[in-house]
């Protein structure tokens, strides 16, 4: 098969249509908006490449100016998709690229027409594509393999169009857009077909990776408070527990809301949800370094600390109880105050398991509730003695 211009354009149309349909199906399955923009971009390329075939019939305005304008628009849609993916914003000045393209209609016919058209079209595509690549920079966060691939594919694609624009100003270079004559035009057709495949595959991998990570995060989080759930806590507690030693004791605080049922019965389940969410936010705000927090279920929460001491545990428990008590009393009136009971275990050796540690904390929590609630019971297993505060 001869790789002449009509053949390459026909191949480009086929690849662009396939990519547009592929990304559209992906969007229908996962509803990620970047996929919709990217699918529209490939559909635009398919239309533009089809119209480009008309220049051989003498339809210069449609086959060159309009078709190449659709190529710029397609890369603009790629940029919008990347911006959606990265949640980035860019200046409205970027919309001026369409003004620049409309200005091409003012060009007089003549020997320089193809060169100016090629230079302008290539530079606009290069600028938009390089901007999209720049938006995919990590900014301190790791990127998926797909996103890294997309970043570098867009970078190379943009640099190619920048180099293509430079050839338009080299004296003696043959450029004839109407007849697809000139080495740079033929090379561009081949590069375009290859870039389509690489960009489409990278785009799909980019969104799939983020969706998988999002699903993993949701599976590890309590849906109401967004704290870790018990399974996630168990998966992350190992390293912290292994670091426990007499020089660096650890602590587990088991937290339960007193008279939670009264708030639910008198003010409805939304009131209970409000209390749980508020407590989750307080735990995040007060969480020390080298500590984990999770919702075990119902109205029971846990904090696992490293580098702990009785004084630090008591101070944390008192601060947490005071803030929660003030919030609950202001928000919901109940016959008995909605407060917190905390059972804490201080340990200087790695426990047999997290479950065993929680069981010890549960015993201290029971002592806290039995002693009148709204208190912190510390079970010091590092040589001290169990003592209540409140």
Short mmCIF file of C-alpha atoms in Angstrom, two decimals:
data_model
loop_
_atom_site.label_atom_id
_atom_site.label_comp_id
_atom_site.label_asym_id
_atom_site.label_seq_id
_atom_site.Cartn_x
_atom_site.Cartn_y
_atom_site.Cartn_z
CA UNK A 1 0.00 0.00 0.00
CA UNK A 2 1.37 3.41 -1.00
CA UNK A 3 1.68 5.91 1.83
CA UNK A 4 0.55 8.88 -0.25
CA UNK A 5 -1.42 11.79 1.23
CA UNK A 6 -4.97 10.47 0.51
CA UNK A 7 -4.04 7.06 1.95
CA UNK A 8 -2.56 8.58 5.11
CA UNK A 9 -5.56 10.86 5.57
CA UNK A 10 -7.93 7.92 5.15
CA UNK A 11 -5.92 5.98 7.76
CA UNK A 12 -6.03 9.02 10.06
CA UNK A 13 -9.81 9.22 9.71
CA UNK A 14 -10.18 5.53 10.58
CA UNK A 15 -7.89 5.83 13.61
CA UNK A 16 -9.58 9.01 14.84
CA UNK A 17 -13.06 7.49 14.54
CA UNK A 18 -11.91 4.37 16.40
CA UNK A 19 -10.32 6.49 19.14
CA UNK A 20 -13.42 8.69 19.45
CA UNK A 21 -15.71 5.66 19.79
CA UNK A 22 -13.34 3.94 22.21
CA UNK A 23 -13.13 6.95 24.51
CA UNK A 24 -16.88 7.53 24.25
CA UNK A 25 -17.54 3.97 25.41
CA UNK A 26 -15.08 4.47 28.27
CA UNK A 27 -16.88 7.68 29.21
CA UNK A 28 -20.24 5.93 29.18
CA UNK A 29 -18.89 3.32 31.59
CA UNK A 30 -17.07 5.57 34.06
CA UNK A 31 -18.58 9.04 33.44
CA UNK A 32 -15.24 10.83 33.66
CA UNK A 33 -15.62 14.19 31.89
CA UNK A 34 -12.05 14.31 30.44
CA UNK A 35 -12.90 11.27 28.32
CA UNK A 36 -15.82 13.13 26.76
CA UNK A 37 -13.63 16.09 25.76
CA UNK A 38 -10.96 13.78 24.37
CA UNK A 39 -13.53 11.74 22.44
CA UNK A 40 -14.89 14.96 20.93
CA UNK A 41 -11.34 15.94 20.00
CA UNK A 42 -10.76 12.75 18.05
CA UNK A 43 -14.17 13.08 16.37
CA UNK A 44 -13.14 16.59 15.30
CA UNK A 45 -9.89 15.24 13.85
CA UNK A 46 -11.86 12.65 11.88
CA UNK A 47 -14.08 15.37 10.39
CA UNK A 48 -11.14 17.65 9.65
CA UNK A 49 -9.13 14.87 7.98
CA UNK A 50 -12.14 13.96 5.84
CA UNK A 51 -12.52 17.57 4.73
CA UNK A 52 -8.79 17.77 4.00
CA UNK A 53 -9.32 15.26 1.21
CA UNK A 54 -11.48 17.84 -0.58
CA UNK A 55 -8.53 20.13 -1.32
CA UNK A 56 -7.64 17.85 -4.21
CA UNK A 57 -10.99 18.84 -5.77
CA UNK A 58 -10.14 22.52 -5.60
CA UNK A 59 -12.12 23.29 -2.41
CA UNK A 60 -9.23 25.18 -0.84
CA UNK A 61 -11.20 27.09 1.79
CA UNK A 62 -12.80 23.94 3.19
CA UNK A 63 -9.94 21.55 2.50
CA UNK A 64 -7.20 23.70 3.98
CA UNK A 65 -8.41 26.59 6.12
CA UNK A 66 -11.47 24.92 7.66
CA UNK A 67 -9.89 21.46 7.95
CA UNK A 68 -6.77 22.80 9.67
CA UNK A 69 -8.98 24.94 11.91
CA UNK A 70 -10.67 21.74 13.07
CA UNK A 71 -7.23 20.32 13.85
CA UNK A 72 -6.55 23.30 16.14
CA UNK A 73 -10.01 22.87 17.70
CA UNK A 74 -9.35 19.17 18.33
CA UNK A 75 -6.15 19.92 20.23
CA UNK A 76 -8.02 22.62 22.14
CA UNK A 77 -10.51 19.93 23.24
CA UNK A 78 -7.56 17.78 24.32
CA UNK A 79 -6.37 20.71 26.43
CA UNK A 80 -9.80 21.13 28.02
CA UNK A 81 -9.86 17.43 28.86
CA UNK A 82 -6.44 17.63 30.51
CA UNK A 83 -7.57 20.71 32.45
CA UNK A 84 -10.60 18.77 33.71
CA UNK A 85 -8.40 15.84 34.65
CA UNK A 86 -5.89 17.96 36.56
CA UNK A 87 -8.59 20.33 37.92
CA UNK A 88 -6.49 23.22 36.61
CA UNK A 89 -7.53 26.58 35.26
CA UNK A 90 -5.81 28.64 32.62
CA UNK A 91 -6.14 32.17 31.29
CA UNK A 92 -8.98 33.09 28.95
CA UNK A 93 -6.30 34.52 26.68
CA UNK A 94 -5.98 30.99 25.29
CA UNK A 95 -9.29 31.55 23.49
CA UNK A 96 -7.48 34.06 21.28
CA UNK A 97 -6.09 31.17 19.25
CA UNK A 98 -9.43 31.07 17.43
CA UNK A 99 -9.16 34.79 16.70
CA UNK A 100 -5.70 34.16 15.24
CA UNK A 101 -7.07 31.39 13.09
CA UNK A 102 -9.96 33.53 11.80
CA UNK A 103 -7.38 36.14 10.83
CA UNK A 104 -6.00 33.65 8.32
CA UNK A 105 -9.01 34.46 6.11
CA UNK A 106 -7.46 37.89 5.54
CA UNK A 107 -4.34 36.42 3.94
CA UNK A 108 -3.99 37.33 0.26
CA UNK A 109 -3.36 34.57 -2.24
CA UNK A 110 0.25 34.35 -3.29
CA UNK A 111 3.51 32.44 -2.96
CA UNK A 112 3.71 32.97 0.79
CA UNK A 113 0.16 31.80 1.50
CA UNK A 114 1.05 28.13 2.21
CA UNK A 115 4.02 29.11 4.38
CA UNK A 116 2.06 31.54 6.57
CA UNK A 117 -0.82 29.08 6.86
CA UNK A 118 1.48 26.22 7.80
CA UNK A 119 3.42 28.33 10.31
CA UNK A 120 0.28 29.67 12.02
CA UNK A 121 -1.53 26.33 12.13
CA UNK A 122 1.52 24.48 13.46
CA UNK A 123 2.31 27.08 16.13
CA UNK A 124 -1.27 27.12 17.42
CA UNK A 125 -1.35 23.32 17.67
CA UNK A 126 2.08 23.34 19.32
CA UNK A 127 1.12 25.95 21.93
CA UNK A 128 -2.11 24.22 22.92
CA UNK A 129 -0.48 20.78 23.05
CA UNK A 130 2.54 21.95 25.06
CA UNK A 131 0.20 23.68 27.50
CA UNK A 132 -1.70 20.41 27.97
CA UNK A 133 1.60 18.60 28.61
CA UNK A 134 2.60 21.25 31.16
CA UNK A 135 -0.69 20.81 33.05
CA UNK A 136 0.18 17.15 33.56
CA UNK A 137 3.31 17.95 35.57
CA UNK A 138 3.17 16.11 38.94
CA UNK A 139 3.29 19.27 41.15
CA UNK A 140 4.59 17.20 44.06
CA UNK A 141 2.19 14.30 43.51
CA UNK A 142 2.91 11.07 41.70
CA UNK A 143 1.27 10.48 38.35
CA UNK A 144 0.00 7.23 36.93
CA UNK A 145 1.96 5.49 34.20
CA UNK A 146 -0.80 6.49 31.77
CA UNK A 147 -0.62 10.16 32.80
CA UNK A 148 3.17 10.20 32.47
CA UNK A 149 2.88 8.64 29.03
CA UNK A 150 0.23 11.15 28.02
CA UNK A 151 2.37 14.01 29.26
CA UNK A 152 5.40 12.97 27.21
CA UNK A 153 3.40 11.98 24.12
CA UNK A 154 1.78 15.43 24.15
CA UNK A 155 5.19 17.02 24.76
CA UNK A 156 6.76 15.26 21.77
CA UNK A 157 3.69 15.96 19.62
CA UNK A 158 3.83 19.65 20.54
CA UNK A 159 7.56 19.88 19.88
CA UNK A 160 7.06 18.24 16.49
CA UNK A 161 4.51 20.90 15.52
CA UNK A 162 6.83 23.63 16.79
CA UNK A 163 9.62 22.24 14.59
CA UNK A 164 7.15 21.95 11.73
CA UNK A 165 6.34 25.64 12.11
CA UNK A 166 10.04 26.53 11.93
CA UNK A 167 10.45 24.76 8.59
CA UNK A 168 7.96 27.20 7.10
CA UNK A 169 10.45 30.04 7.52
CA UNK A 170 13.43 28.15 6.05
CA UNK A 171 14.19 29.56 2.57
CA UNK A 172 14.00 27.10 -0.30
CA UNK A 173 11.78 24.58 1.51
CA UNK A 174 9.02 23.24 -0.73
CA UNK A 175 5.59 23.71 0.89
CA UNK A 176 2.37 23.35 -1.10
CA UNK A 177 -0.68 22.70 1.10
CA UNK A 178 -3.13 22.41 -1.76
CA UNK A 179 -1.23 19.52 -3.37
CA UNK A 180 0.28 17.98 -0.19
CA UNK A 181 3.71 18.64 -1.62
CA UNK A 182 6.74 19.06 0.62
CA UNK A 183 8.64 16.62 2.84
CA UNK A 184 7.47 18.22 6.10
CA UNK A 185 3.82 17.79 5.09
CA UNK A 186 4.33 14.10 4.29
CA UNK A 187 6.20 13.50 7.55
CA UNK A 188 3.42 15.33 9.41
CA UNK A 189 0.80 12.94 8.02
CA UNK A 190 2.76 9.92 9.27
CA UNK A 191 3.44 11.52 12.68
CA UNK A 192 -0.23 12.41 13.05
CA UNK A 193 -1.38 8.82 12.55
CA UNK A 194 1.17 7.49 15.06
CA UNK A 195 0.36 10.22 17.59
CA UNK A 196 -3.36 9.41 17.42
CA UNK A 197 -2.80 5.85 18.64
CA UNK A 198 -0.39 6.82 21.41
CA UNK A 199 -2.51 9.71 22.68
CA UNK A 200 -5.72 7.66 22.75
CA UNK A 201 -4.13 4.77 24.67
CA UNK A 202 -2.43 7.15 27.15
CA UNK A 203 -5.69 9.02 27.75
CA UNK A 204 -7.54 5.82 28.60
CA UNK A 205 -4.79 4.60 30.92
CA UNK A 206 -4.70 7.98 32.66
CA UNK A 207 -8.38 7.98 33.61
CA UNK A 208 -8.51 4.28 34.48
CA UNK A 209 -5.63 4.63 36.96
CA UNK A 210 -7.26 7.58 38.73
CA UNK A 211 -10.60 5.79 38.88
CA UNK A 212 -8.98 2.69 40.37
CA UNK A 213 -7.22 4.82 42.98
CA UNK A 214 -10.49 6.55 43.79
CA UNK A 215 -12.20 3.19 44.26
CA UNK A 216 -9.36 2.09 46.53
CA UNK A 217 -9.73 5.26 48.62
CA UNK A 218 -13.49 4.79 48.89
CA UNK A 219 -13.02 1.17 49.97
CA UNK A 220 -10.65 2.31 52.73
CA UNK A 221 -12.84 5.14 54.01
CA UNK A 222 -15.94 5.33 56.16
CA UNK A 223 -18.55 6.88 53.82
CA UNK A 224 -20.01 9.24 56.45
CA UNK A 225 -16.95 10.68 58.20
CA UNK A 226 -14.31 9.97 55.49
CA UNK A 227 -12.04 8.53 58.20
CA UNK A 228 -10.32 5.19 57.69
CA UNK A 229 -12.49 2.14 58.34
CA UNK A 230 -11.30 -0.78 60.47
CA UNK A 231 -9.90 -2.75 57.55
CA UNK A 232 -7.84 0.23 56.38
CA UNK A 233 -6.60 0.87 59.93
CA UNK A 234 -5.43 -2.74 60.24
CA UNK A 235 -3.60 -2.45 56.92
CA UNK A 236 -1.77 0.71 57.99
CA UNK A 237 -1.16 0.04 61.68
CA UNK A 238 1.60 -2.55 61.25
CA UNK A 239 4.58 -0.22 60.83
CA UNK A 240 3.49 2.04 63.66
CA UNK A 241 3.04 -0.90 66.05
CA UNK A 242 6.42 -2.43 65.11
CA UNK A 243 8.20 0.81 66.06
CA UNK A 244 6.90 0.60 69.63
CA UNK A 245 9.59 0.26 72.31
CA UNK A 246 10.16 1.35 75.93
CA UNK A 247 11.83 4.47 74.53
CA UNK A 248 8.90 5.16 72.19
CA UNK A 249 5.64 3.85 73.70
CA UNK A 250 2.46 3.68 71.71
CA UNK A 251 -1.13 4.32 72.72
CA UNK A 252 -4.59 3.38 71.52
CA UNK A 253 -7.59 5.53 72.40
CA UNK A 254 -11.03 3.99 72.01
CA UNK A 255 -13.72 6.70 71.85
CA UNK A 256 -17.47 6.29 72.31
CA UNK A 257 -20.26 8.88 72.29
CA UNK A 258 -22.31 8.92 75.50
CA UNK A 259 -26.12 9.19 75.16
CA UNK A 260 -25.87 9.09 71.38
CA UNK A 261 -29.23 7.28 71.15
CA UNK A 262 -30.98 10.16 72.91
CA UNK A 263 -29.82 12.62 70.25
CA UNK A 264 -31.03 10.25 67.55
CA UNK A 265 -34.41 9.63 69.19
CA UNK A 266 -35.15 13.29 69.98
CA UNK A 267 -33.68 15.02 66.92
CA UNK A 268 -33.62 12.32 64.24
CA UNK A 269 -30.89 10.38 62.53
CA UNK A 270 -29.60 13.48 60.76
CA UNK A 271 -28.64 14.78 64.19
CA UNK A 272 -26.72 11.58 64.84
CA UNK A 273 -24.96 11.92 61.50
CA UNK A 274 -24.09 15.52 62.37
CA UNK A 275 -22.46 14.40 65.63
CA UNK A 276 -20.48 11.65 63.91
CA UNK A 277 -19.25 13.95 61.16
CA UNK A 278 -18.31 16.66 63.66
CA UNK A 279 -16.38 14.17 65.78
CA UNK A 280 -14.56 12.91 62.66
CA UNK A 281 -13.52 16.46 61.80
CA UNK A 282 -12.26 17.04 65.35
CA UNK A 283 -10.22 13.84 65.24
CA UNK A 284 -8.57 14.93 62.01
CA UNK A 285 -7.86 18.40 63.40
CA UNK A 286 -6.34 17.13 66.66
CA UNK A 287 -4.54 14.07 65.30
CA UNK A 288 -0.86 14.16 66.37
CA UNK A 289 2.04 13.31 64.10
CA UNK A 290 2.69 9.60 63.69
CA UNK A 291 -0.92 8.74 64.49
CA UNK A 292 -3.87 7.12 62.74
CA UNK A 293 -7.58 7.51 63.34
CA UNK A 294 -10.56 5.49 62.16
CA UNK A 295 -14.25 4.90 62.71
CA UNK A 296 -14.74 1.32 63.87
CA UNK A 297 -18.49 1.42 63.42
CA UNK A 298 -21.59 2.99 64.98
CA UNK A 299 -20.47 5.73 67.35
CA UNK A 300 -17.11 4.13 68.15
CA UNK A 301 -13.83 5.69 66.98
CA UNK A 302 -10.16 4.95 67.56
CA UNK A 303 -6.83 6.79 67.61
CA UNK A 304 -3.55 4.89 67.36
CA UNK A 305 -0.52 6.93 68.42
CA UNK A 306 3.25 6.55 68.34
CA UNK A 307 5.66 8.38 70.68
CA UNK A 308 2.93 8.53 73.31
CA UNK A 309 2.90 9.20 77.04
CA UNK A 310 0.22 9.31 79.69
CA UNK A 311 0.37 13.11 79.72
CA UNK A 312 -0.08 13.35 75.94
CA UNK A 313 -2.96 10.86 75.98
CA UNK A 314 -4.73 12.68 78.81
CA UNK A 315 -4.22 16.08 77.15
CA UNK A 316 -5.56 14.81 73.83
CA UNK A 317 -8.53 13.12 75.49
CA UNK A 318 -9.42 16.21 77.54
CA UNK A 319 -9.20 18.54 74.54
CA UNK A 320 -11.31 16.22 72.42
CA UNK A 321 -13.96 15.81 75.13
CA UNK A 322 -14.20 19.54 75.83
CA UNK A 323 -14.60 20.49 72.18
CA UNK A 324 -17.13 17.77 71.48
CA UNK A 325 -19.14 18.47 74.63
CA UNK A 326 -19.37 22.16 73.76
CA UNK A 327 -20.44 21.44 70.19
CA UNK A 328 -23.04 18.83 71.15
CA UNK A 329 -24.61 20.97 73.90
CA UNK A 330 -24.97 23.89 71.52
CA UNK A 331 -26.41 21.81 68.68
CA UNK A 332 -28.79 19.35 70.39
CA UNK A 333 -30.53 19.57 73.76
CA UNK A 334 -30.96 16.18 75.47
CA UNK A 335 -32.04 15.12 79.00
CA UNK A 336 -28.53 13.78 79.57
CA UNK A 337 -25.49 15.47 78.07
CA UNK A 338 -24.05 14.01 74.89
CA UNK A 339 -20.39 13.53 75.82
CA UNK A 340 -17.40 11.31 75.09
CA UNK A 341 -16.01 8.39 77.04
CA UNK A 342 -12.44 7.42 76.20
CA UNK A 343 -10.57 4.27 77.10
CA UNK A 344 -6.83 4.43 76.42
CA UNK A 345 -4.11 1.79 76.53
CA UNK A 346 -0.43 2.80 76.78
CA UNK A 347 2.02 0.07 75.69
CA UNK A 348 5.78 -0.22 75.15
CA UNK A 349 5.93 -3.51 73.22
CA UNK A 350 4.29 -4.46 69.93
CA UNK A 351 0.95 -6.13 70.70
CA UNK A 352 -0.01 -9.55 69.40
CA UNK A 353 -2.47 -7.88 67.06
CA UNK A 354 -4.47 -4.72 66.60
CA UNK A 355 -7.58 -6.65 67.63
CA UNK A 356 -5.95 -7.55 70.96
CA UNK A 357 -5.03 -3.91 71.49
CA UNK A 358 -8.58 -2.78 70.74
CA UNK A 359 -9.85 -5.35 73.23
CA UNK A 360 -7.63 -3.79 75.92
CA UNK A 361 -8.89 -0.34 74.97
CA UNK A 362 -12.45 -1.63 75.19
CA UNK A 363 -11.84 -2.73 78.77
CA UNK A 364 -10.54 0.75 79.66
CA UNK A 365 -13.54 2.30 77.87
CA UNK A 366 -15.89 0.16 79.94
CA UNK A 367 -14.21 1.46 83.11
CA UNK A 368 -14.65 5.03 81.85
CA UNK A 369 -18.38 4.54 81.27
CA UNK A 370 -18.83 2.67 84.53
CA UNK A 371 -17.14 5.52 86.36
CA UNK A 372 -19.73 8.06 85.22
CA UNK A 373 -18.95 8.66 81.56
CA UNK A 374 -17.45 11.86 80.11
CA UNK A 375 -13.97 10.83 81.21
CA UNK A 376 -10.71 9.36 79.97
CA UNK A 377 -9.45 6.12 81.49
CA UNK A 378 -5.77 5.41 80.83
CA UNK A 379 -4.50 1.85 81.23
CA UNK A 380 -0.72 2.29 81.44
CA UNK A 381 0.92 -1.02 80.59
CA UNK A 382 4.44 0.43 80.52
CA UNK A 383 4.88 0.12 84.30
CA UNK A 384 2.39 2.70 85.49
CA UNK A 385 -1.11 2.10 86.76
CA UNK A 386 -4.54 2.55 85.24
CA UNK A 387 -6.06 5.89 86.22
CA UNK A 388 -9.15 7.92 85.22
CA UNK A 389 -9.30 11.58 84.34
CA UNK A 390 -12.35 13.67 83.61
#
